[in-house]
PDB file of C-alpha atoms in Angstrom:
ATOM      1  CA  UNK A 367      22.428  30.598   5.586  1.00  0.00           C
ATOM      2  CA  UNK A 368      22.034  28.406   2.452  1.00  0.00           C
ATOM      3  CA  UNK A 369      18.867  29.109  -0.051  1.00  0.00           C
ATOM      4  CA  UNK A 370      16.215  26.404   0.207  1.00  0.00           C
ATOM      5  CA  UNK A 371      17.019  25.468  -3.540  1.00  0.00           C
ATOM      6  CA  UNK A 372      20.823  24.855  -2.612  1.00  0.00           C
ATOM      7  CA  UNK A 373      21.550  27.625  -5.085  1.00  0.00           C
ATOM      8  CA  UNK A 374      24.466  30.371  -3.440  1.00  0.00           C
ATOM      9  CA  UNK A 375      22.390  33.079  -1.803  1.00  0.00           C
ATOM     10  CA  UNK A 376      24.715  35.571  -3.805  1.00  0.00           C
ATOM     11  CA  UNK A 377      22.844  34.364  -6.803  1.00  0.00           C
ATOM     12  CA  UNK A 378      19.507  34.322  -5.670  1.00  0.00           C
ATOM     13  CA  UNK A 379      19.687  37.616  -4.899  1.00  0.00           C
ATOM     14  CA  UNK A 380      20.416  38.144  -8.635  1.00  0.00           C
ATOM     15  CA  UNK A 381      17.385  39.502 -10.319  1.00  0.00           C
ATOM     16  CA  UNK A 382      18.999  38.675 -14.158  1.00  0.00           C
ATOM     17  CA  UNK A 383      19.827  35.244 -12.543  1.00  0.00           C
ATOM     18  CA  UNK A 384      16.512  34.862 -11.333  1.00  0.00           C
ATOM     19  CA  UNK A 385      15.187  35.480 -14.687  1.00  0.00           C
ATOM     20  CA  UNK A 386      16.859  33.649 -16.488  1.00  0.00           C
ATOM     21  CA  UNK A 387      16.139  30.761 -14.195  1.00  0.00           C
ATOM     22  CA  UNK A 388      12.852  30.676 -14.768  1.00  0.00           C
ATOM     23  CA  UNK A 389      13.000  31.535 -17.792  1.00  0.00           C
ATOM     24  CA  UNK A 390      14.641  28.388 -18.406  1.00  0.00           C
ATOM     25  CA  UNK A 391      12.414  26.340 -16.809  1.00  0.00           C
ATOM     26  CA  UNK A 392       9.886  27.632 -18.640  1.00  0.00           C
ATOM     27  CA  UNK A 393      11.392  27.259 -21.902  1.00  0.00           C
ATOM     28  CA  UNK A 394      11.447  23.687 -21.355  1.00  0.00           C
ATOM     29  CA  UNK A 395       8.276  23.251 -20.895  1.00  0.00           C
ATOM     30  CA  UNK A 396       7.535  25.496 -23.787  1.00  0.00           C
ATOM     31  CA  UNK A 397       9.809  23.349 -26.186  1.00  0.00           C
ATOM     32  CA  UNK A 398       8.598  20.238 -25.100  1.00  0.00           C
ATOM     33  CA  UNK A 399       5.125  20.670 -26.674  1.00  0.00           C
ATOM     34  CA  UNK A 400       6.178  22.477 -29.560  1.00  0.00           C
ATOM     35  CA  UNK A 401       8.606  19.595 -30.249  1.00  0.00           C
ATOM     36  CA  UNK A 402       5.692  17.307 -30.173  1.00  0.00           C
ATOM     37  CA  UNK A 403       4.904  19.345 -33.501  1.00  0.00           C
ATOM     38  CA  UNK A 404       8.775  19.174 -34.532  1.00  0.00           C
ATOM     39  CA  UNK A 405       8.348  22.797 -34.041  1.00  0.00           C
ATOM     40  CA  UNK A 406      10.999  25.058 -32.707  1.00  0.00           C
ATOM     41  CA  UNK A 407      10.269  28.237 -30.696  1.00  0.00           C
ATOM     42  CA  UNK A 408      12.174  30.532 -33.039  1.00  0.00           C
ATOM     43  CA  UNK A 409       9.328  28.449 -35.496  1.00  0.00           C
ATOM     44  CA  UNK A 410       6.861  29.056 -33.220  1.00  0.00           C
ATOM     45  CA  UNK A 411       7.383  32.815 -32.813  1.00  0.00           C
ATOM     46  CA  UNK A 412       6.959  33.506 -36.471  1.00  0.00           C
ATOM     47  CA  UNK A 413       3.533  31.987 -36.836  1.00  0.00           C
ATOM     48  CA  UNK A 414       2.952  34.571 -33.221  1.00  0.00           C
ATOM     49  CA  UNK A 415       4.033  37.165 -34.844  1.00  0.00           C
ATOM     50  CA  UNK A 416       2.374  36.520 -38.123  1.00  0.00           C
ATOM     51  CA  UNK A 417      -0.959  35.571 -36.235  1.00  0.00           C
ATOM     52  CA  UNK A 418      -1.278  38.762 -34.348  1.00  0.00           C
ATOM     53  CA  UNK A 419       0.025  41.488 -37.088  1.00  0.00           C
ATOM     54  CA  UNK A 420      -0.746  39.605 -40.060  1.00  0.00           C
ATOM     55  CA  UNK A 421       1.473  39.415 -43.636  1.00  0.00           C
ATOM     56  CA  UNK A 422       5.196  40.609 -42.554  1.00  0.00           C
ATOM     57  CA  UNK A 423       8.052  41.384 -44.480  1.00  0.00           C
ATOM     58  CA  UNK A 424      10.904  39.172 -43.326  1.00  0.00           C
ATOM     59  CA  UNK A 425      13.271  41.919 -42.335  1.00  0.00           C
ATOM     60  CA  UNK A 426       9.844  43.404 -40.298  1.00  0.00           C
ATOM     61  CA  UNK A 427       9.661  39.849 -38.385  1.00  0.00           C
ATOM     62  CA  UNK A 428      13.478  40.132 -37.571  1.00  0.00           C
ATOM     63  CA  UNK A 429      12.488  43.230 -36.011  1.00  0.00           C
ATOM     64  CA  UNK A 430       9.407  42.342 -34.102  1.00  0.00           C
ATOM     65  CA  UNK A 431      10.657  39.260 -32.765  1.00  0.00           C
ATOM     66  CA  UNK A 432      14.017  41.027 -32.101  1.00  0.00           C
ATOM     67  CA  UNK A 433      16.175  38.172 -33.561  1.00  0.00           C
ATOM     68  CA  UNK A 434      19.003  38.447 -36.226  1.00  0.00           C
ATOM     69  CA  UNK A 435      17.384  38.675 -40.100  1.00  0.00           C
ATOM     70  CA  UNK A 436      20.009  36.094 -41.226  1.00  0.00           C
ATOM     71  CA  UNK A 437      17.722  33.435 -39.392  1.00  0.00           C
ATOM     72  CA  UNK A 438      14.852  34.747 -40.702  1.00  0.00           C
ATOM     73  CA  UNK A 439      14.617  33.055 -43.689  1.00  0.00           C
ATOM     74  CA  UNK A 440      15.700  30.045 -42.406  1.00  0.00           C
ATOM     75  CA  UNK A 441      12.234  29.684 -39.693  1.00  0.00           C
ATOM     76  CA  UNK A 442      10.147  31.028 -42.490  1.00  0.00           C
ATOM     77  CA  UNK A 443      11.583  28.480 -44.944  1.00  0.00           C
ATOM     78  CA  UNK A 444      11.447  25.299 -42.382  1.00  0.00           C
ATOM     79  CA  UNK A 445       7.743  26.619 -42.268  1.00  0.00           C
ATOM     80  CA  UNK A 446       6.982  27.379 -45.576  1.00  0.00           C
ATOM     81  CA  UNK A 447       8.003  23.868 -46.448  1.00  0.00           C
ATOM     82  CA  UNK A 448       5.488  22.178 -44.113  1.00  0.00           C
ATOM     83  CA  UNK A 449       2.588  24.511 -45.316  1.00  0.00           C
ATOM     84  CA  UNK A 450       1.948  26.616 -42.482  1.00  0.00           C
ATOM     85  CA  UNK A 451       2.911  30.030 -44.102  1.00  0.00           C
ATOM     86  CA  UNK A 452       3.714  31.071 -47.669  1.00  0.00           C
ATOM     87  CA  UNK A 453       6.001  34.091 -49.750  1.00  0.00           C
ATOM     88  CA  UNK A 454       3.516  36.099 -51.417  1.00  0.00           C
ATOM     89  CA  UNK A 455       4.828  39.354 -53.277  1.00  0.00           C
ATOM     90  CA  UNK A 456       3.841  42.512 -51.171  1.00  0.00           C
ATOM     91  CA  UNK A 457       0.215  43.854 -52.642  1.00  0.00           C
ATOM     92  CA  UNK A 458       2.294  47.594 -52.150  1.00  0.00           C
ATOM     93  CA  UNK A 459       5.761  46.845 -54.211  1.00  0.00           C
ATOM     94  CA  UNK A 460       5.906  43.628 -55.844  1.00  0.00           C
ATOM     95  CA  UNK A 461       9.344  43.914 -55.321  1.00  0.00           C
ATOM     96  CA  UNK A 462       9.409  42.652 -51.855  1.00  0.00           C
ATOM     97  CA  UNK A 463       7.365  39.236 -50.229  1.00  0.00           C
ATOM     98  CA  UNK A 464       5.590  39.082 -47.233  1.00  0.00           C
ATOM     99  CA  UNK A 465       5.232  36.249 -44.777  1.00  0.00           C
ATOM    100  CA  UNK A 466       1.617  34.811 -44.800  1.00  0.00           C
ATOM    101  CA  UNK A 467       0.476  32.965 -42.343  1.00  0.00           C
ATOM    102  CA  UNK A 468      -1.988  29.952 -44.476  1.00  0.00           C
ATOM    103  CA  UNK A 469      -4.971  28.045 -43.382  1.00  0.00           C
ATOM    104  CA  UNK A 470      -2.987  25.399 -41.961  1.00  0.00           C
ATOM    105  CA  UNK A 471      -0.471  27.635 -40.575  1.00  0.00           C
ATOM    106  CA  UNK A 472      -3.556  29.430 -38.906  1.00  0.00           C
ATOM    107  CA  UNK A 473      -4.694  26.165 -37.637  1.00  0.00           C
ATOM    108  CA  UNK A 474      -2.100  24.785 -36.325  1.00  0.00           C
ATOM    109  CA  UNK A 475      -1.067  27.919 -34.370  1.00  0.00           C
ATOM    110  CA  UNK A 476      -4.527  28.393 -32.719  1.00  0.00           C
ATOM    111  CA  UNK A 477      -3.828  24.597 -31.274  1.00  0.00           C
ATOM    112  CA  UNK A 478      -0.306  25.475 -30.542  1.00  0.00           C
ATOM    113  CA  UNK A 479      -1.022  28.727 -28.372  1.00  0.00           C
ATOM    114  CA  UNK A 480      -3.599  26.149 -26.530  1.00  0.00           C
ATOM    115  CA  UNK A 481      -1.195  24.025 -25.596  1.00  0.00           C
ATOM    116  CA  UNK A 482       1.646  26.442 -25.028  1.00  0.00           C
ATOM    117  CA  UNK A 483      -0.675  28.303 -22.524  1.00  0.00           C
ATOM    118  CA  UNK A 484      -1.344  24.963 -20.988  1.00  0.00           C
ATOM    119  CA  UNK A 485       2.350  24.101 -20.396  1.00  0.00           C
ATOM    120  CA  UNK A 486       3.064  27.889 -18.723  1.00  0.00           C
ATOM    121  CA  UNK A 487       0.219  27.308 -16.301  1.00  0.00           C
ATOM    122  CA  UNK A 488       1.859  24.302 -15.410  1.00  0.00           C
ATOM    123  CA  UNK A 489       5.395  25.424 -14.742  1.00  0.00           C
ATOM    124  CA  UNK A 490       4.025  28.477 -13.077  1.00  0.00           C
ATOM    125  CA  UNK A 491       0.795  26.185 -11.255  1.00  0.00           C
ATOM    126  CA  UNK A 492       2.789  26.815  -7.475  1.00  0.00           C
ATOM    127  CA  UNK A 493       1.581  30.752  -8.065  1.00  0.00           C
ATOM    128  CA  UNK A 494      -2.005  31.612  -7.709  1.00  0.00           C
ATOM    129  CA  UNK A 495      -3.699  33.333 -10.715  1.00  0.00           C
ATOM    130  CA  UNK A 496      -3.059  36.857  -9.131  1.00  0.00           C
ATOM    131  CA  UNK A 497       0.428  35.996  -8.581  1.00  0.00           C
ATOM    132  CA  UNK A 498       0.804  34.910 -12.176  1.00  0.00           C
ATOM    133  CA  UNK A 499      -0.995  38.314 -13.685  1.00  0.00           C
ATOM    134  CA  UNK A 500       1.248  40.198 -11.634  1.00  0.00           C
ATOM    135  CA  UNK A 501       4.217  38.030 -12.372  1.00  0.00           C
ATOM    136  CA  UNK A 502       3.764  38.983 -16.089  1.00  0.00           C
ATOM    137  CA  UNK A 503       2.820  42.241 -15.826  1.00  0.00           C
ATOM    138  CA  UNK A 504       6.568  42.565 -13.883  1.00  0.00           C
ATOM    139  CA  UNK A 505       8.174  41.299 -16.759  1.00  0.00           C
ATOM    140  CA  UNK A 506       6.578  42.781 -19.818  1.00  0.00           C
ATOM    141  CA  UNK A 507       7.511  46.253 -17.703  1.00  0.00           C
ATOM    142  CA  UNK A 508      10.889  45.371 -17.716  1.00  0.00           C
ATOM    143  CA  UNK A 509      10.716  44.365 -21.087  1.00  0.00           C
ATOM    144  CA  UNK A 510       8.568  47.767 -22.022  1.00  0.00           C
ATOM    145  CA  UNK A 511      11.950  49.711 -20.966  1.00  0.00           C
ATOM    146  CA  UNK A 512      14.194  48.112 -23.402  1.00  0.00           C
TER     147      UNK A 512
END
């Protein structure tokens, strides 16, 4: 018996293919309305991550948003070009900088996470809200475990 999506049923029983299925799907959505800001998500993620922990080292951000600290300076640097964070030296050991989220940056983030909550609702509008708490709690468990 063939899957309703005309996927092979031997994938669609894949949980990781699944995933990443969605995940996909989602990410389009996602990227669409941050490229209406010529934003990236990688871009996107830093001003997250600076927005809910405040001034970051860069090597801290690698961490946090578990992605390689060579590209790290490159999404800080696309950003700190347009205004929306700065380098400041690190009030603790003016040896290092910290990523700082500025006014703009702070701005532009708060309409950002508007709109990016928007678009998820919409790819993920054929689940009820129940469905989608569950949904997500699912998959930050899985994630919790990594």
């Amino acid at each position: 018996m063939s899957e309703p999506s005309g996927r092979p049923p031997s994938l669609m029983g894949l949980p990781s293919y699944l995933a990443g299925s969605v995940a996909r799907i989602g990410h389009e959505h996602l990227v669409a309305v941050l490229g209406e800001h010529d934003l990236r998500l990688p871009q996107y993620a830093v001003l997250a991550a600076l927005s809910d922990f405040g001034p970051l080292a860069p090597h801290e951000l690698a961490t946090r948003l578990r992605t390689d600290r060579s590209h790290i300076s490159a999404y800080v640097e696309a950003l700190v070009q347009r205004g929306w964070v700065s380098r400041d030296p690190d009030p603790t050991d003016r040896r290092r900088q910290s990523v700082v989220l500025t006014e703009a940056g702070a701005g532009l983030f708060g309409d950002l996470r508007l709109a990016a909550a928007a678009s998820q609702a919409t790819f993920l509008g054929m689940l009820t809200p129940a469905e989608r708490d569950t949904l997500l709690a699912l998959l930050r468990k899985v994630i919790a475990c990594e």
